Amino acid sequence: MDHFADRLFEAVKEKGSPVCVGIDPVLERLPLSLQKGDAVDGITQFTQGVLHAVAEHVPCVKFQSACFERYHWRGVEAYHRLIHEAKQLGLIVIADAKRGDIGISAAHYAAGCLSDIDLGDGETLLGPDALTINSYLGGDSIEPFIEVAASQGKGLFVLVRTSNPGGDQLQALALAEGGQVVDQVAGMVAKLGESHLGEGGLSLLGSVVGATKVADAARLRAMMPQQIFLVPGFGAQGGSADDVKVCFCADGTGAIITASRSVLYPFDPADENWTQAVAAAALDLNQQIATVLG
Amino acid sequence: MDHFADRLFEAVKEKGSPVCVGIDPVLERLPLSLQKGDAVDGITQFTQGVLHAVAEHVPCVKFQSACFERYHWRGVEAYHRLIHEAKQLGLIVIADAKRGDIGISAAHYAAGCLSDIDLGDGETLLGPDALTINSYLGGDSIEPFIEVAASQGKGLFVLVRTSNPGGDQLQALALAEGGQVVDQVAGMVAKLGESHLGEGGLSLLGSVVGATKVADAARLRAMMPQQIFLVPGFGAQGGSADDVKVCFCADGTGAIITASRSVLYPFDPADENWTQAVAAAALDLNQQIATVLG
């Protein structure tokens, strides 16, 4: 099973959950014991704790690249090594780096962000399974990413409708021909992805659609029947479980619900058994989503 | 002189040129002698050669982050060390990383991409002077970048109108209220930047406006009178010197013309005196722009 979409929904089926835990380690929110020493060591240990706590409960994790790039190349090395560790735990890994550029630069980003890393001496770090990318530069900025992803059996999630209030400023603009900007982006993504389908009928080219934009989600689902929706904004950002239901396809596949803060930081910072709270929060999220999907 | 716009145009005045050399090192295009060994060593030596060749001729260089991220953390370390080296040569440095995210992630990108780096033992690497960012997530995704940039006397360039053909797909959509998507983005950037002006009247928040979009550039110049335009697409991408003239303010400031391939790769790959060809290409570009502005 080499296609990203097939691998992803096989993992969803195995775990019985379409939940993705966002790995967004922020130093000031870590358990106190991990805030004291070197910052990169702290976020590394925290991430390892989270990965081991959630690996048996969820199919998928999403690494927020910014949290690691904050610490320059040491952070970037930790990021790649932790992605490898997550892969070894059997998790599907999405790199949330929101890259966007044109031509050879887009191809460089795709290779750098998705490919396995040869460390020499026969050692290889596994790259992530998918990458988030930005749509503002248009279709020819997305094609180099598709080329790399397709050649490696990997996936992409294009920012279509973001969960933040400011996303409306550009994405919700009304067009002269009818509809909104986001509809044109959705059409572009649907078109670009249609020749890259897995056996389950879903494309390697997915979409980010915020759970806080429920009014748009049903329309976008109809416009992008072959796109996997990566749905942020559930929980801390205000999206409800009912809001996310419309993001799924009729067969119950087609969407991954991602949550970061509500799963990462459910503990008292002084509590040394914080990983138990993280595991419980992941299970609680699973339960909330399962209830909605019925 | 602490404001980015003032520092930039003081450097333009000193060098007598508004040219920015794009540092986009691609292994396959390097002088043959630099293609043979380790890739990161090759692009590092190439970049050092280019920086020394152009530093006395141009005020500004722009580092394409993708070319370094391609090589993961080793590439990222080289990128930061080369930015420091460019700063030591007296160049204004723009980090072309096109980042975009929301909330704490945007703040993390801003800090990671712009700040000086404390290496311990009293050693510090100077960060770049400015960063390119993406606009698709709206104003609240730009504000955290402004906060960091303002606190450090640094600048930002928001992608408004990109130079690639596919940019039209989203940026040129006609709006129900009249105008195009790009006009709304321009208005948003003008508004966000208006309280961050230098002594010369230009904002720390600038715009990327492609030289290949000359029909838009004059309109955008009028809509964003306080924005510095970073203008790619001249030369290799097809923009002419006349096309870029409309990007400047009436006083001859306000725009930086950036070129990568035409300056980086004017040599025969077998030529060992390639840095002379790079310096000559930079001088030639200066001359072309001076003729237009003259």
PDB file of C-alpha atoms in Angstrom, chain A residues 24-28 64-74 76-78 80-81 96-102 104-109 111-113 115-119 125 134-141 159-171 173-177 180-182 184-185 188 237, chain B residues 24-28 64-74 76-78 80-81 96-102 104-109 111-113 115-119 125 134-141 159-171 173-177 180-182 184-185 188 237:
ATOM      1  CA  ASP A  24       3.660  22.101  19.006  1.00  0.00           C
ATOM      2  CA  PRO A  25       6.117  22.150  21.900  1.00  0.00           C
ATOM      3  CA  VAL A  26       6.357  25.613  23.485  1.00  0.00           C
ATOM      4  CA  LEU A  27       9.001  25.870  26.190  1.00  0.00           C
ATOM      5  CA  GLU A  28       6.936  27.969  28.599  1.00  0.00           C
ATOM      6  CA  GLN A  64       4.731  22.229  13.893  1.00  0.00           C
ATOM      7  CA  SER A  65       8.024  23.148  12.269  1.00  0.00           C
ATOM      8  CA  ALA A  66       8.068  26.670  13.762  1.00  0.00           C
ATOM      9  CA  CYS A  67       8.455  25.306  17.287  1.00  0.00           C
ATOM     10  CA  PHE A  68      11.701  23.656  16.242  1.00  0.00           C
ATOM     11  CA  GLU A  69      12.998  26.259  13.760  1.00  0.00           C
ATOM     12  CA  ARG A  70      12.754  28.693  16.672  1.00  0.00           C
ATOM     13  CA  TYR A  71      16.020  27.059  17.812  1.00  0.00           C
ATOM     14  CA  HIS A  72      17.752  27.200  14.429  1.00  0.00           C
ATOM     15  CA  TRP A  73      19.739  24.244  13.195  1.00  0.00           C
ATOM     16  CA  ARG A  74      19.814  22.455  16.547  1.00  0.00           C
ATOM     17  CA  VAL A  76      15.837  21.468  12.997  1.00  0.00           C
ATOM     18  CA  GLU A  77      18.039  18.452  13.736  1.00  0.00           C
ATOM     19  CA  ALA A  78      15.839  17.555  16.713  1.00  0.00           C
ATOM     20  CA  HIS A  80      14.027  15.494  11.879  1.00  0.00           C
ATOM     21  CA  ARG A  81      15.207  12.959  14.481  1.00  0.00           C
ATOM     22  CA  ASP A  96       3.306  21.282   9.286  1.00  0.00           C
ATOM     23  CA  ALA A  97       5.762  23.698   7.674  1.00  0.00           C
ATOM     24  CA  LYS A  98       3.370  25.619   5.388  1.00  0.00           C
ATOM     25  CA  ARG A  99       6.029  26.076   2.729  1.00  0.00           C
ATOM     26  CA  GLY A 100       5.372  27.887  -0.521  1.00  0.00           C
ATOM     27  CA  ASP A 101       7.635  29.007  -3.359  1.00  0.00           C
ATOM     28  CA  ILE A 102       8.082  28.551  -7.098  1.00  0.00           C
ATOM     29  CA  ILE A 104      13.450  25.034  -8.186  1.00  0.00           C
ATOM     30  CA  SER A 105      12.871  26.579  -4.739  1.00  0.00           C
ATOM     31  CA  ALA A 106       9.569  24.723  -4.389  1.00  0.00           C
ATOM     32  CA  ALA A 107      11.325  21.526  -5.481  1.00  0.00           C
ATOM     33  CA  HIS A 108      14.054  22.141  -2.902  1.00  0.00           C
ATOM     34  CA  TYR A 109      11.486  22.656  -0.144  1.00  0.00           C
ATOM     35  CA  ALA A 111      12.856  17.425  -1.135  1.00  0.00           C
ATOM     36  CA  GLY A 112      14.111  18.944   2.116  1.00  0.00           C
ATOM     37  CA  CYS A 113      10.792  18.617   3.911  1.00  0.00           C
ATOM     38  CA  SER A 115      12.580  12.974   1.763  1.00  0.00           C
ATOM     39  CA  ASP A 116      14.407  10.500   3.933  1.00  0.00           C
ATOM     40  CA  ILE A 117      17.773  11.809   5.133  1.00  0.00           C
ATOM     41  CA  ASP A 118      20.938   9.846   4.413  1.00  0.00           C
ATOM     42  CA  LEU A 119      23.246  10.367   7.394  1.00  0.00           C
ATOM     43  CA  LEU A 125      16.314   9.097   9.038  1.00  0.00           C
ATOM     44  CA  ASN A 134       0.580  27.439   1.039  1.00  0.00           C
ATOM     45  CA  SER A 135      -1.632  28.212  -1.950  1.00  0.00           C
ATOM     46  CA  TYR A 136      -1.111  31.968  -2.480  1.00  0.00           C
ATOM     47  CA  LEU A 137       1.416  31.543  -5.303  1.00  0.00           C
ATOM     48  CA  GLY A 138      -0.982  29.458  -7.388  1.00  0.00           C
ATOM     49  CA  GLY A 139      -0.941  26.106  -9.129  1.00  0.00           C
ATOM     50  CA  ASP A 140       2.550  26.254 -10.607  1.00  0.00           C
ATOM     51  CA  SER A 141       3.922  26.618  -7.070  1.00  0.00           C
ATOM     52  CA  LEU A 159      -3.990  25.663   3.015  1.00  0.00           C
ATOM     53  CA  VAL A 160      -7.502  26.298   1.709  1.00  0.00           C
ATOM     54  CA  ARG A 161      -9.562  27.636   4.625  1.00  0.00           C
ATOM     55  CA  THR A 162      -7.607  28.444   7.761  1.00  0.00           C
ATOM     56  CA  SER A 163      -9.036  28.393  11.267  1.00  0.00           C
ATOM     57  CA  ASN A 164      -7.907  31.878  12.396  1.00  0.00           C
ATOM     58  CA  PRO A 165     -10.292  34.889  12.354  1.00  0.00           C
ATOM     59  CA  GLY A 166      -7.976  36.817   9.973  1.00  0.00           C
ATOM     60  CA  GLY A 167      -8.258  34.050   7.391  1.00  0.00           C
ATOM     61  CA  ASP A 168     -11.543  35.656   6.308  1.00  0.00           C
ATOM     62  CA  GLN A 169      -9.765  38.810   5.123  1.00  0.00           C
ATOM     63  CA  LEU A 170      -8.531  37.139   1.976  1.00  0.00           C
ATOM     64  CA  GLN A 171     -10.117  33.696   1.802  1.00  0.00           C
ATOM     65  CA  LEU A 173     -13.615  37.751  -0.331  1.00  0.00           C
ATOM     66  CA  ALA A 174     -16.670  37.644  -2.631  1.00  0.00           C
ATOM     67  CA  LEU A 175     -15.798  37.196  -6.304  1.00  0.00           C
ATOM     68  CA  ALA A 176     -17.332  38.944  -9.302  1.00  0.00           C
ATOM     69  CA  GLU A 177     -18.196  35.582 -10.859  1.00  0.00           C
ATOM     70  CA  GLN A 180     -15.478  33.331  -2.647  1.00  0.00           C
ATOM     71  CA  VAL A 181     -11.715  33.206  -3.090  1.00  0.00           C
ATOM     72  CA  VAL A 182     -11.643  29.967  -1.125  1.00  0.00           C
ATOM     73  CA  GLN A 184     -11.377  29.069  -6.469  1.00  0.00           C
ATOM     74  CA  VAL A 185      -8.559  27.690  -4.353  1.00  0.00           C
ATOM     75  CA  MET A 188      -7.587  24.528  -8.144  1.00  0.00           C
ATOM     76  CA  GLN A 237      -9.589  27.322  18.823  1.00  0.00           C
TER      77      GLN A 237
ATOM     78  CA  ASP B  24      19.945  30.825  -4.591  1.00  0.00           C
ATOM     79  CA  PRO B  25      22.770  28.284  -4.770  1.00  0.00           C
ATOM     80  CA  VAL B  26      21.753  25.205  -6.749  1.00  0.00           C
ATOM     81  CA  LEU B  27      24.367  22.465  -6.745  1.00  0.00           C
ATOM     82  CA  GLU B  28      23.999  21.511 -10.398  1.00  0.00           C
ATOM     83  CA  GLN B  64      16.699  31.744  -0.618  1.00  0.00           C
ATOM     84  CA  SER B  65      16.118  29.547   2.421  1.00  0.00           C
ATOM     85  CA  ALA B  66      14.938  26.560   0.345  1.00  0.00           C
ATOM     86  CA  CYS B  67      18.378  26.123  -1.220  1.00  0.00           C
ATOM     87  CA  PHE B  68      19.825  25.548   2.250  1.00  0.00           C
ATOM     88  CA  GLU B  69      16.891  23.724   3.886  1.00  0.00           C
ATOM     89  CA  ARG B  70      17.281  21.205   1.063  1.00  0.00           C
ATOM     90  CA  TYR B  71      20.244  19.913   3.118  1.00  0.00           C
ATOM     91  CA  HIS B  72      18.376  19.828   6.437  1.00  0.00           C
ATOM     92  CA  TRP B  73      20.089  21.040   9.583  1.00  0.00           C
ATOM     93  CA  ARG B  74      23.571  21.155   8.082  1.00  0.00           C
ATOM     94  CA  VAL B  76      20.373  25.522   7.912  1.00  0.00           C
ATOM     95  CA  GLU B  77      23.553  26.015   9.945  1.00  0.00           C
ATOM     96  CA  ALA B  78      25.431  27.065   6.803  1.00  0.00           C
ATOM     97  CA  HIS B  80      22.769  31.231   9.323  1.00  0.00           C
ATOM     98  CA  ARG B  81      26.575  31.403   9.296  1.00  0.00           C
ATOM     99  CA  ASP B  96      13.600  34.801   1.665  1.00  0.00           C
ATOM    100  CA  ALA B  97      11.809  32.096   3.617  1.00  0.00           C
ATOM    101  CA  LYS B  98       8.172  33.018   2.808  1.00  0.00           C
ATOM    102  CA  ARG B  99       6.966  31.870   6.217  1.00  0.00           C
ATOM    103  CA  GLY B 100       3.342  32.095   7.260  1.00  0.00           C
ATOM    104  CA  ASP B 101       1.453  30.795  10.274  1.00  0.00           C
ATOM    105  CA  ILE B 102      -0.709  32.048  13.138  1.00  0.00           C
ATOM    106  CA  ILE B 104       2.613  31.447  18.715  1.00  0.00           C
ATOM    107  CA  SER B 105       3.826  29.615  15.588  1.00  0.00           C
ATOM    108  CA  ALA B 106       4.114  32.899  13.685  1.00  0.00           C
ATOM    109  CA  ALA B 107       5.997  34.386  16.651  1.00  0.00           C
ATOM    110  CA  HIS B 108       8.318  31.378  16.667  1.00  0.00           C
ATOM    111  CA  TYR B 109       9.022  31.741  12.945  1.00  0.00           C
ATOM    112  CA  ALA B 111      12.123  34.865  16.244  1.00  0.00           C
ATOM    113  CA  GLY B 112      13.847  31.946  14.530  1.00  0.00           C
ATOM    114  CA  CYS B 113      14.141  33.679  11.176  1.00  0.00           C
ATOM    115  CA  SER B 115      16.842  37.212  15.653  1.00  0.00           C
ATOM    116  CA  ASP B 116      20.560  37.088  16.330  1.00  0.00           C
ATOM    117  CA  ILE B 117      21.714  33.652  17.458  1.00  0.00           C
ATOM    118  CA  ASP B 118      23.536  33.238  20.754  1.00  0.00           C
ATOM    119  CA  LEU B 119      26.084  30.448  20.260  1.00  0.00           C
ATOM    120  CA  LEU B 125      25.634  35.194  14.820  1.00  0.00           C
ATOM    121  CA  ASN B 134       3.067  34.919   3.069  1.00  0.00           C
ATOM    122  CA  SER B 135      -0.271  36.759   3.200  1.00  0.00           C
ATOM    123  CA  TYR B 136      -2.821  33.973   2.684  1.00  0.00           C
ATOM    124  CA  LEU B 137      -3.643  33.579   6.379  1.00  0.00           C
ATOM    125  CA  GLY B 138      -4.590  37.246   6.735  1.00  0.00           C
ATOM    126  CA  GLY B 139      -3.667  40.143   8.996  1.00  0.00           C
ATOM    127  CA  ASP B 140      -3.573  38.302  12.303  1.00  0.00           C
ATOM    128  CA  SER B 141      -0.900  36.020  10.858  1.00  0.00           C
ATOM    129  CA  LEU B 159       3.976  38.405  -0.802  1.00  0.00           C
ATOM    130  CA  VAL B 160       1.456  40.617  -2.593  1.00  0.00           C
ATOM    131  CA  ARG B 161       1.927  40.020  -6.331  1.00  0.00           C
ATOM    132  CA  THR B 162       4.262  37.205  -7.258  1.00  0.00           C
ATOM    133  CA  SER B 163       6.235  36.996 -10.481  1.00  0.00           C
ATOM    134  CA  ASN B 164       5.192  33.479 -11.569  1.00  0.00           C
ATOM    135  CA  PRO B 165       2.443  32.870 -14.155  1.00  0.00           C
ATOM    136  CA  GLY B 166       0.378  30.850 -11.658  1.00  0.00           C
ATOM    137  CA  GLY B 167       0.222  33.812  -9.307  1.00  0.00           C
ATOM    138  CA  ASP B 168      -2.672  35.115 -11.414  1.00  0.00           C
ATOM    139  CA  GLN B 169      -4.869  32.164 -10.457  1.00  0.00           C
ATOM    140  CA  LEU B 170      -5.580  33.559  -7.023  1.00  0.00           C
ATOM    141  CA  GLN B 171      -4.059  37.046  -6.888  1.00  0.00           C
ATOM    142  CA  LEU B 173      -9.308  37.127  -9.279  1.00  0.00           C
ATOM    143  CA  ALA B 174     -11.882  39.879  -9.866  1.00  0.00           C
ATOM    144  CA  LEU B 175     -13.844  40.846  -6.753  1.00  0.00           C
ATOM    145  CA  ALA B 176     -17.561  41.558  -6.482  1.00  0.00           C
ATOM    146  CA  GLU B 177     -16.805  44.972  -4.978  1.00  0.00           C
ATOM    147  CA  GLN B 180      -8.750  42.150  -7.623  1.00  0.00           C
ATOM    148  CA  VAL B 181      -7.682  39.993  -4.684  1.00  0.00           C
ATOM    149  CA  VAL B 182      -4.243  41.589  -4.852  1.00  0.00           C
ATOM    150  CA  GLN B 184      -7.291  43.795  -0.929  1.00  0.00           C
ATOM    151  CA  VAL B 185      -3.975  42.281   0.109  1.00  0.00           C
ATOM    152  CA  MET B 188      -4.268  45.132   4.257  1.00  0.00           C
ATOM    153  CA  GLN B 237      11.958  35.649 -15.384  1.00  0.00           C
TER     154      GLN B 237
END
